[in-house]
Amino acid sequence: LVSCFRRDVEGAKENAETMLVLAKELGDLVRRARGEFYLSWADSFALDREECLARMRRGVADLRSSGALTFTSLYLSLIAQVQCLLGQYDDASAAIDDALAVVDQTDERAFEAEVHRTLGELLLAKGASNVTQAEQSFRTAIEIARRQKARGWELRAATGLARLLRDTNRRDEARTVLAEIYNWFTEGFDTADLKDAKALLEELSN
């Protein structure tokens, strides 16, 4: 799970494979379903994305049938991200709606900000006519993350918002929004999110 947060694909793959070995030894169906999900997500960066998506969906279905709903909103958000890359926007929208319903059902809100951020990215991918809605989704994600003191989710959402502001001729606001959260960090600068934020800040400063 941590490797997934960090967007560490190789780490997620290695951890998932270890989880699957342990799940087999213990006969743990829930651990196996989670391991299959994380492995499928990692594989989606290098292998057939459609096939990996099907495996991800199967993993979530197995978890839900077992009654294990923990992390489901995050899993659905990751599914939506892959569907968006495949241009399956309607399916991605349905996954996000499902994720938000799960948040309300379980009151597990640790991933709520990421769900709203993913919705913002999806809206942008669907077309320029959705810019206003996308901006609101990013701002909602930032607000939730700040309330939860979830700096990682806030950084990710602020990066998405800053890109949108840059692309709508609001570069100064974009730089301010992103610098505010980026400057909070004192370590972890080798992670993907902080690298992305730094590159965008440098672009916005030129």
XYZ file of N, CA, C and O in Angstrom:
824
model
N 0.826 -1.211 0.000
C 0.000 0.000 0.000
C 0.863 1.266 0.000
O 0.603 2.193 -0.743
N 1.913 1.284 0.821
C 2.789 2.451 0.888
C 3.482 2.681 -0.454
O 3.602 3.820 -0.919
N 3.916 1.600 -1.083
C 4.568 1.727 -2.400
C 3.602 2.322 -3.412
O 3.995 3.115 -4.277
N 2.346 1.957 -3.303
C 1.320 2.493 -4.188
C 1.159 3.994 -3.941
O 1.072 4.767 -4.890
N 1.119 4.408 -2.669
C 1.045 5.828 -2.333
C 2.201 6.589 -2.968
O 2.035 7.700 -3.472
N 3.377 5.989 -2.909
C 4.598 6.646 -3.388
C 4.729 6.589 -4.908
O 5.656 7.140 -5.464
N 3.815 5.907 -5.570
C 3.889 5.657 -7.006
C 5.185 4.923 -7.354
O 5.778 5.129 -8.409
N 5.572 4.051 -6.439
C 6.764 3.219 -6.602
C 6.316 1.896 -7.224
O 5.967 0.953 -6.517
N 6.321 1.842 -8.537
C 5.761 0.695 -9.251
C 6.540 -0.584 -8.949
O 5.949 -1.628 -8.653
N 7.854 -0.509 -9.002
C 8.661 -1.704 -8.747
C 8.511 -2.176 -7.302
O 8.439 -3.383 -7.036
N 8.473 -1.222 -6.380
C 8.285 -1.586 -4.983
C 6.928 -2.235 -4.753
O 6.809 -3.210 -3.997
N 5.897 -1.700 -5.402
C 4.559 -2.265 -5.265
C 4.513 -3.687 -5.825
O 3.892 -4.576 -5.234
N 5.180 -3.886 -6.940
C 5.209 -5.212 -7.560
C 5.907 -6.223 -6.644
O 5.402 -7.337 -6.422
N 7.038 -5.825 -6.104
C 7.787 -6.717 -5.222
C 6.987 -7.050 -3.965
O 6.920 -8.218 -3.542
N 6.367 -6.032 -3.370
C 5.588 -6.253 -2.157
C 4.356 -7.113 -2.433
O 3.975 -7.952 -1.611
N 3.730 -6.893 -3.591
C 2.545 -7.674 -3.945
C 2.897 -9.146 -4.127
O 2.148 -10.033 -3.698
N 4.024 -9.407 -4.769
C 4.446 -10.795 -4.971
C 4.723 -11.482 -3.634
O 4.364 -12.650 -3.437
N 5.340 -10.745 -2.692
C 5.575 -11.284 -1.357
C 4.251 -11.551 -0.648
O 4.075 -12.581 0.021
N 3.306 -10.629 -0.788
C 1.998 -10.788 -0.178
C 1.281 -12.024 -0.713
O 0.633 -12.759 0.039
N 1.409 -12.268 -2.006
C 0.747 -13.420 -2.618
C 1.336 -14.741 -2.131
O 0.602 -15.714 -1.919
N 2.639 -14.766 -1.945
C 3.276 -15.977 -1.406
C 2.754 -16.252 0.003
O 2.388 -17.390 0.345
N 2.702 -15.201 0.819
C 2.216 -15.353 2.189
C 0.741 -15.746 2.208
O 0.324 -16.594 3.010
N -0.041 -15.155 1.327
C -1.468 -15.468 1.262
C -1.694 -16.936 0.921
O -2.581 -17.591 1.479
N -0.873 -17.447 0.009
C -0.990 -18.861 -0.361
C -0.643 -19.761 0.812
O -1.323 -20.768 1.077
N 0.414 -19.403 1.546
C 0.837 -20.208 2.698
C -0.241 -20.230 3.780
O -0.475 -21.263 4.422
N -0.911 -19.103 3.967
C -1.896 -18.978 5.039
C -3.314 -19.316 4.598
O -4.211 -19.420 5.440
N -3.503 -19.444 3.287
C -4.854 -19.645 2.786
C -5.733 -18.424 3.026
O -6.935 -18.538 3.279
N -5.116 -17.250 2.951
C -5.790 -15.982 3.258
C -6.342 -15.381 1.965
O -5.610 -14.808 1.156
N -7.646 -15.473 1.773
C -8.267 -15.020 0.532
C -8.257 -13.498 0.401
O -8.113 -12.964 -0.698
N -8.415 -12.803 1.518
C -8.409 -11.338 1.478
C -7.022 -10.823 1.107
O -6.871 -9.962 0.236
N -5.997 -11.378 1.752
C -4.619 -10.969 1.426
C -4.297 -11.305 -0.036
O -3.607 -10.542 -0.714
N -4.790 -12.424 -0.504
C -4.534 -12.789 -1.898
C -5.181 -11.781 -2.851
O -4.561 -11.354 -3.841
N -6.431 -11.396 -2.566
C -7.127 -10.445 -3.434
C -6.412 -9.105 -3.450
O -6.277 -8.469 -4.502
N -5.922 -8.672 -2.290
C -5.189 -7.402 -2.238
C -3.864 -7.504 -2.986
O -3.474 -6.595 -3.713
N -3.183 -8.627 -2.800
C -1.933 -8.824 -3.522
C -2.136 -8.817 -5.017
O -1.365 -8.216 -5.775
N -3.202 -9.466 -5.471
C -3.511 -9.498 -6.902
C -3.819 -8.095 -7.413
O -3.430 -7.725 -8.524
N -4.519 -7.312 -6.599
C -4.849 -5.947 -7.030
C -3.581 -5.120 -7.206
O -3.390 -4.468 -8.240
N -2.715 -5.123 -6.180
C -1.501 -4.306 -6.258
C -0.592 -4.763 -7.392
O 0.014 -3.943 -8.092
N -0.509 -6.068 -7.599
C 0.323 -6.582 -8.688
C -0.250 -6.159 -10.036
O 0.496 -5.756 -10.942
N -1.557 -6.219 -10.165
C -2.201 -5.817 -11.420
C -1.994 -4.333 -11.685
O -1.759 -3.913 -12.824
N -2.093 -3.517 -10.613
C -1.854 -2.076 -10.775
C -0.426 -1.824 -11.252
O -0.197 -1.044 -12.184
N 0.539 -2.485 -10.627
C 1.937 -2.309 -11.027
C 2.151 -2.782 -12.464
O 2.849 -2.127 -13.256
N 1.549 -3.908 -12.812
C 1.694 -4.444 -14.164
C 1.093 -3.520 -15.220
O 1.524 -3.523 -16.379
N 0.107 -2.715 -14.835
C -0.581 -1.859 -15.814
C 0.344 -0.802 -16.407
O 0.025 -0.202 -17.433
N 1.507 -0.590 -15.794
C 2.466 0.384 -16.322
C 3.349 -0.214 -17.416
O 4.031 0.523 -18.118
N 3.327 -1.560 -17.536
C 4.234 -2.195 -18.491
C 3.558 -3.237 -19.372
O 4.015 -3.480 -20.492
N 2.489 -3.848 -18.886
C 1.839 -4.926 -19.630
C 0.534 -4.441 -20.249
O 0.226 -3.250 -20.215
N -0.221 -5.362 -20.831
C -1.486 -5.018 -21.465
C -2.425 -4.367 -20.453
O -2.841 -4.997 -19.478
N -2.744 -3.105 -20.679
C -3.491 -2.341 -19.685
C -4.919 -2.847 -19.519
O -5.463 -2.860 -18.410
N -5.532 -3.265 -20.614
C -6.898 -3.795 -20.529
C -6.944 -5.038 -19.643
O -7.837 -5.182 -18.802
N -6.000 -5.922 -19.859
C -5.955 -7.150 -19.067
C -5.700 -6.833 -17.592
O -6.331 -7.424 -16.695
N -4.784 -5.912 -17.334
C -4.483 -5.535 -15.950
C -5.692 -4.897 -15.286
O -5.962 -5.144 -14.100
N -6.422 -4.088 -16.035
C -7.630 -3.472 -15.493
C -8.650 -4.536 -15.095
O -9.267 -4.448 -14.023
N -8.815 -5.535 -15.943
C -9.745 -6.624 -15.628
C -9.329 -7.335 -14.343
O -10.171 -7.684 -13.504
N -8.023 -7.529 -14.175
C -7.518 -8.173 -12.953
C -7.745 -7.288 -11.730
O -8.088 -7.783 -10.648
N -7.557 -5.983 -11.881
C -7.811 -5.057 -10.774
C -9.270 -5.102 -10.355
O -9.601 -5.165 -9.168
N -10.143 -5.099 -11.335
C -11.576 -5.132 -11.032
C -11.957 -6.445 -10.364
O -12.793 -6.461 -9.451
N -11.339 -7.517 -10.819
C -11.627 -8.818 -10.214
C -11.161 -8.846 -8.752
O -11.841 -9.391 -7.879
N -10.015 -8.230 -8.487
C -9.510 -8.176 -7.124
C -10.464 -7.429 -6.200
O -10.734 -7.874 -5.074
N -10.981 -6.290 -6.672
C -11.929 -5.519 -5.861
C -13.223 -6.299 -5.658
O -13.797 -6.303 -4.560
N -13.679 -6.972 -6.712
C -14.901 -7.772 -6.583
C -14.730 -8.872 -5.540
O -15.638 -9.136 -4.735
N -13.565 -9.509 -5.527
C -13.296 -10.564 -4.546
C -13.277 -9.996 -3.132
O -13.800 -10.626 -2.197
N -12.685 -8.828 -2.974
C -12.638 -8.208 -1.653
C -14.041 -7.843 -1.174
O -14.404 -8.098 -0.019
N -14.824 -7.274 -2.075
C -16.170 -6.853 -1.670
C -17.057 -8.058 -1.350
O -17.870 -8.002 -0.419
N -16.885 -9.122 -2.089
C -17.697 -10.316 -1.822
C -17.335 -10.938 -0.475
O -18.162 -11.611 0.150
N -16.110 -10.684 -0.019
C -15.677 -11.206 1.283
C -16.077 -10.276 2.426
O -15.908 -10.622 3.592
N -16.576 -9.088 2.064
C -16.950 -8.109 3.078
C -15.816 -7.207 3.496
O -15.980 -6.365 4.384
N -14.648 -7.338 2.858
C -13.478 -6.524 3.200
C -13.511 -5.225 2.397
O -13.044 -5.173 1.260
N -14.061 -4.163 2.991
C -14.222 -2.894 2.278
C -13.107 -1.891 2.558
O -13.060 -0.833 1.942
N -12.199 -2.211 3.484
C -11.095 -1.301 3.776
C -10.272 -1.038 2.516
O -9.951 -1.971 1.781
N -9.965 0.233 2.276
C -9.171 0.696 1.117
C -9.956 0.664 -0.201
O -9.409 1.011 -1.244
N -11.239 0.259 -0.167
C -11.980 0.106 -1.431
C -12.060 1.410 -2.211
O -11.958 1.412 -3.447
N -12.254 2.545 -1.519
C -12.352 3.811 -2.251
C -11.048 4.129 -2.975
O -11.061 4.666 -4.090
N -9.913 3.780 -2.373
C -8.629 3.982 -3.053
C -8.516 3.055 -4.258
O -8.098 3.484 -5.344
N -8.890 1.792 -4.079
C -8.806 0.844 -5.182
C -9.654 1.311 -6.365
O -9.224 1.241 -7.527
N -10.860 1.790 -6.078
C -11.739 2.264 -7.147
C -11.165 3.502 -7.824
O -11.300 3.677 -9.045
N -10.495 4.348 -7.049
C -9.845 5.520 -7.623
C -8.720 5.106 -8.575
O -8.566 5.662 -9.671
N -7.939 4.115 -8.181
C -6.861 3.618 -9.042
C -7.420 2.969 -10.299
O -6.860 3.123 -11.399
N -8.526 2.267 -10.160
C -9.187 1.693 -11.331
C -9.626 2.807 -12.280
O -9.421 2.729 -13.498
N -10.212 3.857 -11.722
C -10.656 4.983 -12.549
C -9.487 5.622 -13.284
O -9.616 6.045 -14.449
N -8.329 5.709 -12.624
C -7.153 6.296 -13.267
C -6.715 5.475 -14.480
O -6.358 6.028 -15.527
N -6.742 4.157 -14.352
C -6.373 3.297 -15.477
C -7.426 3.402 -16.573
O -7.093 3.480 -17.769
N -8.688 3.423 -16.206
C -9.757 3.561 -17.196
C -9.632 4.876 -17.948
O -9.874 4.935 -19.163
N -9.235 5.920 -17.243
C -9.045 7.220 -17.881
C -7.932 7.145 -18.919
O -8.051 7.690 -20.022
N -6.844 6.467 -18.590
C -5.737 6.306 -19.536
C -6.182 5.544 -20.784
O -5.658 5.776 -21.879
N -7.145 4.660 -20.609
C -7.669 3.875 -21.729
C -8.772 4.613 -22.487
O -9.293 4.091 -23.473
N -9.129 5.801 -22.025
C -10.202 6.556 -22.665
C -11.587 6.060 -22.299
O -12.574 6.440 -22.941
N -11.693 5.262 -21.248
C -12.981 4.715 -20.813
C -13.594 5.666 -19.781
O -13.738 5.352 -18.605
N -13.973 6.841 -20.254
C -14.368 7.902 -19.343
C -15.669 7.605 -18.605
O -15.804 7.954 -17.423
N -16.628 6.996 -19.277
C -17.892 6.675 -18.601
C -17.664 5.654 -17.485
O -18.221 5.778 -16.388
N -16.858 4.652 -17.774
C -16.553 3.645 -16.758
C -15.785 4.275 -15.593
O -16.011 3.933 -14.420
N -14.874 5.194 -15.917
C -14.106 5.874 -14.871
C -15.023 6.712 -13.996
O -14.878 6.748 -12.765
N -15.978 7.393 -14.615
C -16.946 8.187 -13.849
C -17.754 7.297 -12.911
O -18.005 7.662 -11.745
N -18.139 6.125 -13.415
C -18.899 5.187 -12.590
C -18.059 4.699 -11.414
O -18.564 4.547 -10.292
N -16.767 4.467 -11.651
C -15.878 4.024 -10.575
C -15.730 5.099 -9.506
O -15.717 4.796 -8.303
N -15.632 6.358 -9.928
C -15.527 7.461 -8.974
C -16.815 7.596 -8.168
O -16.788 7.792 -6.942
N -17.967 7.487 -8.844
C -19.243 7.538 -8.126
C -19.315 6.419 -7.086
O -19.787 6.624 -5.962
N -18.841 5.252 -7.481
C -18.817 4.103 -6.577
C -17.907 4.380 -5.384
O -18.244 4.089 -4.228
N -16.744 4.963 -5.661
C -15.786 5.270 -4.597
C -16.382 6.249 -3.584
O -16.239 6.072 -2.368
N -17.041 7.281 -4.075
C -17.647 8.264 -3.186
C -18.775 7.641 -2.366
O -18.951 7.972 -1.184
N -19.521 6.720 -2.975
C -20.580 6.018 -2.243
C -19.982 5.152 -1.139
O -20.533 5.070 -0.033
N -18.855 4.516 -1.429
C -18.184 3.685 -0.425
C -17.689 4.545 0.736
O -17.786 4.145 1.906
N -17.163 5.725 0.420
C -16.713 6.642 1.469
C -17.866 6.956 2.419
O -17.728 6.920 3.647
N -19.037 7.264 1.838
C -20.200 7.579 2.664
C -20.690 6.359 3.437
O -21.111 6.471 4.594
N -20.613 5.200 2.786
C -21.103 3.970 3.416
C -20.233 3.557 4.599
O -20.740 3.170 5.657
N -18.922 3.625 4.418
C -18.000 3.108 5.434
C -17.482 4.191 6.370
O -16.958 3.883 7.439
N -17.586 5.455 5.951
C -17.012 6.592 6.668
C -15.493 6.482 6.769
O -14.872 7.089 7.640
N -14.901 5.692 5.872
C -13.438 5.640 5.768
C -13.015 6.762 4.824
O -13.170 6.660 3.610
N -12.483 7.834 5.394
C -12.244 9.048 4.616
C -10.767 9.320 4.334
O -10.412 10.385 3.850
N -9.931 8.346 4.624
C -8.490 8.533 4.436
C -8.127 8.797 2.976
O -7.113 9.438 2.695
N -8.957 8.300 2.054
C -8.636 8.429 0.627
C -9.610 9.351 -0.106
O -9.599 9.434 -1.330
N -10.442 10.045 0.650
C -11.472 10.895 0.045
C -10.855 11.986 -0.829
O -11.346 12.282 -1.932
N -9.779 12.592 -0.359
C -9.127 13.650 -1.144
C -8.623 13.099 -2.470
O -8.760 13.744 -3.524
N -8.048 11.903 -2.452
C -7.521 11.313 -3.683
C -8.629 10.982 -4.662
O -8.457 11.110 -5.882
N -9.778 10.587 -4.159
C -10.922 10.318 -5.046
C -11.324 11.602 -5.769
O -11.543 11.605 -6.994
N -11.410 12.705 -5.035
C -11.792 13.980 -5.666
C -10.712 14.468 -6.631
O -11.030 15.042 -7.686
N -9.444 14.256 -6.280
C -8.378 14.632 -7.215
C -8.486 13.837 -8.507
O -8.342 14.387 -9.611
N -8.738 12.543 -8.377
C -8.885 11.696 -9.563
C -10.058 12.164 -10.415
O -9.980 12.171 -11.650
N -11.140 12.571 -9.756
C -12.279 13.117 -10.500
C -11.868 14.354 -11.282
O -12.265 14.533 -12.446
N -11.054 15.215 -10.683
C -10.579 16.390 -11.390
C -9.788 16.032 -12.628
O -9.994 16.619 -13.709
N -8.893 15.061 -12.509
C -8.108 14.632 -13.671
C -9.002 14.018 -14.744
O -8.791 14.229 -15.945
N -9.991 13.258 -14.314
C -10.925 12.650 -15.260
C -11.703 13.716 -16.017
O -11.847 13.633 -17.252
N -12.193 14.706 -15.310
C -12.960 15.773 -15.961
C -12.113 16.503 -16.996
O -12.597 16.815 -18.103
N -10.852 16.761 -16.669
C -9.967 17.414 -17.642
C -9.736 16.541 -18.861
O -9.703 17.021 -19.994
N -9.567 15.241 -18.628
C -9.329 14.318 -19.735
C -10.533 14.261 -20.674
O -10.378 14.071 -21.886
N -11.708 14.460 -20.129
C -12.925 14.382 -20.940
C -13.090 15.587 -21.859
O -13.775 15.513 -22.862
N -12.451 16.723 -21.503
C -12.531 17.865 -22.399
C -12.465 19.204 -21.698
O -12.736 19.317 -20.495
N -12.090 20.239 -22.464
C -11.896 21.584 -21.908
C -13.170 22.172 -21.328
O -13.111 23.066 -20.477
N -14.316 21.691 -21.755
C -15.579 22.230 -21.253
C -15.789 21.908 -19.774
O -16.677 22.488 -19.128
N -14.978 21.002 -19.247
C -15.128 20.581 -17.851
C -14.149 21.267 -16.905
O -14.022 20.850 -15.750
N -13.471 22.307 -17.385
C -12.417 22.939 -16.591
C -12.940 23.459 -15.254
O -12.302 23.265 -14.203
N -14.085 24.113 -15.262
C -14.620 24.692 -14.022
C -14.923 23.603 -12.997
O -14.578 23.733 -11.810
N -15.540 22.526 -13.440
C -15.838 21.408 -12.543
C -14.558 20.746 -12.049
O -14.454 20.362 -10.878
N -13.595 20.618 -12.947
C -12.323 20.010 -12.558
C -11.624 20.849 -11.495
O -11.092 20.319 -10.513
N -11.631 22.164 -11.696
C -11.005 23.050 -10.718
C -11.663 22.881 -9.352
O -10.968 22.823 -8.322
N -12.987 22.788 -9.326
C -13.681 22.607 -8.061
C -13.310 21.277 -7.409
O -13.153 21.187 -6.188
N -13.141 20.237 -8.217
C -12.750 18.930 -7.674
C -11.368 18.993 -7.036
O -11.148 18.440 -5.948
N -10.425 19.652 -7.706
C -9.085 19.807 -7.133
C -9.135 20.605 -5.835
O -8.473 20.253 -4.854
N -9.919 21.675 -5.831
C -10.010 22.502 -4.628
C -10.685 21.749 -3.485
O -10.298 21.908 -2.313
N -11.659 20.940 -3.817
C -12.300 20.102 -2.798
C -11.289 19.118 -2.223
O -11.227 18.901 -1.004
N -10.497 18.514 -3.097
C -9.463 17.571 -2.646
C -8.477 18.254 -1.711
O -8.097 17.694 -0.667
N -8.053 19.464 -2.068
C -7.102 20.204 -1.229
C -7.729 20.535 0.121
O -7.100 20.383 1.176
N -8.977 20.977 0.107
C -9.666 21.316 1.350
C -9.764 20.105 2.277
O -9.502 20.208 3.485
N -10.138 18.961 1.720
C -10.250 17.732 2.521
C -8.884 17.337 3.074
O -8.738 17.004 4.254
N -7.871 17.371 2.210
C -6.525 16.980 2.637
C -6.008 17.890 3.746
O -5.385 17.427 4.716
N -6.259 19.187 3.625
C -5.816 20.114 4.668
C -6.530 19.833 5.985
O -5.905 19.865 7.052
N -7.819 19.581 5.902
C -8.580 19.289 7.112
C -8.050 18.039 7.808
O -8.022 17.954 9.037
N -7.607 17.081 7.009
C -7.092 15.820 7.546
C -5.595 15.876 7.839
O -5.029 14.908 8.340
N -4.960 17.013 7.488
C -3.500 17.147 7.598
C -2.783 16.048 6.810
O -1.745 15.529 7.219
N -3.364 15.736 5.655
C -2.808 14.711 4.767
C -1.977 15.420 3.703
O -2.450 15.722 2.602
N -0.720 15.726 4.046
C 0.112 16.575 3.186
C 0.395 15.934 1.828
O 0.506 16.630 0.816
N 0.530 14.612 1.804
C 0.796 13.952 0.531
C -0.342 14.108 -0.449
O -0.144 14.429 -1.628
N -1.557 13.883 0.046
C -2.719 14.056 -0.836
C -2.872 15.522 -1.237
O -3.266 15.830 -2.374
N -2.572 16.431 -0.310
C -2.678 17.860 -0.629
C -1.697 18.237 -1.738
O -2.050 18.976 -2.671
N -0.472 17.737 -1.636
C 0.530 18.036 -2.666
C 0.068 17.542 -4.030
O 0.172 18.257 -5.033
N -0.448 16.337 -4.067
C -0.870 15.755 -5.340
C -2.020 16.553 -5.953
O -2.032 16.836 -7.155
N -2.990 16.938 -5.110
C -4.122 17.720 -5.609
C -3.680 19.122 -6.024
O -4.154 19.664 -7.035
N -2.764 19.719 -5.257
C -2.277 21.061 -5.593
C -1.506 21.047 -6.906
O -1.563 22.015 -7.677
N -0.800 19.968 -7.176
C -0.076 19.851 -8.451
C -1.068 19.807 -9.610
O -0.865 20.460 -10.646
N -2.145 19.038 -9.434
C -3.171 18.993 -10.475
C -3.820 20.344 -10.685
O -4.034 20.778 -11.829
N -4.129 21.031 -9.585
C -4.737 22.364 -9.701
C -3.769 23.342 -10.351
O -4.167 24.160 -11.195
N -2.498 23.275 -9.974
C -1.508 24.202 -10.546
C -1.383 24.004 -12.059
O -1.252 24.982 -12.805
N -1.441 22.769 -12.511
C -1.393 22.526 -13.968
C -2.610 23.167 -14.643
O -2.490 23.773 -15.716
N -3.767 22.993 -14.035
C -4.983 23.570 -14.604
C -4.879 25.090 -14.646
O -5.224 25.719 -15.665
N -4.408 25.697 -13.564
C -4.267 27.157 -13.527
C -3.258 27.639 -14.560
O -3.456 28.667 -15.212
N -2.155 26.906 -14.704
C -1.164 27.240 -15.730
C -1.799 27.238 -17.110
O -1.561 28.151 -17.928
N -2.592 26.232 -17.374
C -3.179 26.059 -18.700
C -4.342 27.009 -18.960
O -4.829 27.077 -20.099
N -4.794 27.700 -17.926
C -5.855 28.695 -18.096
C -5.326 30.101 -17.787
O -6.060 30.973 -17.339
N -4.025 30.270 -18.059
C -3.374 31.584 -17.998
C -3.423 32.224 -16.609
O -3.583 33.439 -16.469
N -3.225 31.402 -15.579
C -3.160 31.898 -14.197
C -1.878 31.371 -13.544
O -1.909 30.720 -12.512
N -0.778 31.680 -14.176
C 0.500 31.120 -13.757
C 0.912 31.585 -12.358
O 1.450 30.796 -11.573
N 0.679 32.854 -12.043
C 1.077 33.349 -10.722
C 0.313 32.617 -9.620
O 0.892 32.225 -8.593
N -0.982 32.443 -9.831
C -1.788 31.721 -8.845
C -1.340 30.268 -8.757
O -1.268 29.691 -7.663
N -1.014 29.686 -9.892
C -0.553 28.296 -9.919
C 0.714 28.135 -9.077
O 0.824 27.196 -8.278
N 1.659 29.053 -9.249
C 2.913 28.983 -8.508
C 2.669 29.153 -7.009
O 3.243 28.423 -6.190
N 1.792 30.064 -6.650
C 1.490 30.307 -5.230
C 0.850 29.081 -4.586
O 1.232 28.658 -3.491
N -0.129 28.520 -5.278
C -0.847 27.342 -4.756
C 0.112 26.181 -4.515
O 0.066 25.523 -3.463
N 0.983 25.936 -5.465
C 1.863 24.785 -5.371
C 3.019 25.027 -4.404
O 3.392 24.123 -3.628
N 3.581 26.222 -4.426
C 4.718 26.518 -3.550
C 4.327 26.416 -2.086
O 5.125 25.976 -1.238
N 3.102 26.796 -1.769
C 2.651 26.786 -0.377
C 2.775 25.398 0.242
O 3.256 25.250 1.368
N 2.359 24.380 -0.467
C 2.429 23.024 0.085
C 3.810 22.411 -0.157
O 4.348 21.704 0.705
N 4.420 22.684 -1.304
C 5.743 22.108 -1.592
C 6.756 22.526 -0.541
O 7.571 21.708 -0.086
N 6.706 23.778 -0.125
C 7.686 24.299 0.831
C 7.496 23.745 2.237
O 8.364 23.927 3.090
N 6.382 23.064 2.477
C 6.167 22.438 3.783
C 7.088 21.242 3.977
O 7.505 20.938 5.082
N 7.449 20.573 2.870
C 8.207 19.327 2.949
C 9.683 19.597 3.230
O 10.269 20.550 2.718
N 10.263 18.710 4.046
C 11.684 18.805 4.379
C 12.438 17.533 4.005
O 13.660 17.464 4.179
N 11.727 16.535 3.495
C 12.354 15.276 3.088
C 11.471 14.599 2.051
O 10.393 15.087 1.721
N 11.954 13.483 1.517
C 11.179 12.731 0.538
C 11.244 13.283 -0.871
O 10.389 12.994 -1.706
N 12.275 14.076 -1.147
C 12.339 14.750 -2.445
C 12.669 13.812 -3.601
O 12.692 14.231 -4.762
N 12.932 12.537 -3.280
C 13.154 11.554 -4.331
C 11.861 10.859 -4.739
O 11.870 10.018 -5.643
N 10.734 11.213 -4.107
C 9.466 10.576 -4.449
C 8.875 11.220 -5.708
O 9.159 12.389 -6.023
N 8.033 10.460 -6.391
C 7.486 10.913 -7.674
C 6.669 12.194 -7.539
O 6.783 13.106 -8.370
N 5.850 12.293 -6.502
C 5.001 13.474 -6.361
C 5.811 14.737 -6.134
O 5.517 15.792 -6.715
N 6.835 14.656 -5.292
C 7.659 15.839 -5.039
C 8.516 16.198 -6.249
O 8.753 17.381 -6.523
N 8.950 15.196 -6.991
C 9.693 15.484 -8.228
C 8.801 16.205 -9.237
O 9.225 17.165 -9.884
N 7.557 15.729 -9.369
C 6.616 16.371 -10.294
C 6.342 17.815 -9.878
O 6.312 18.728 -10.712
N 6.125 18.005 -8.572
C 5.832 19.345 -8.076
C 7.015 20.281 -8.304
O 6.843 21.440 -8.714
N 8.229 19.802 -8.048
C 9.417 20.630 -8.242
C 9.577 21.031 -9.703
O 9.863 22.207 -10.010
N 9.388 20.062 -10.602
C 9.521 20.360 -12.034
C 8.498 21.406 -12.473
O 8.812 22.313 -13.260
N 7.272 21.278 -11.961
C 6.227 22.240 -12.331
C 6.538 23.621 -11.755
O 6.356 24.632 -12.444
N 7.016 23.672 -10.518
C 7.370 24.959 -9.924
C 8.489 25.646 -10.717
O 8.457 26.859 -10.928
N 9.470 24.861 -11.132
C 10.561 25.441 -11.922
C 10.034 25.986 -13.241
O 10.458 27.049 -13.702
N 9.123 25.252 -13.855
C 8.516 25.730 -15.106
C 7.756 27.026 -14.875
O 7.850 27.972 -15.670
N 7.000 27.075 -13.792
C 6.180 28.251 -13.502
C 7.011 29.460 -13.104
O 6.543 30.600 -13.176
N 8.256 29.230 -12.705
C 9.132 30.325 -12.278
C 9.877 30.951 -13.452
O 10.546 31.989 -13.284
N 9.826 30.331 -14.625
C 10.541 30.829 -15.796
C 9.681 31.782 -16.616
O 8.462 31.746 -16.549
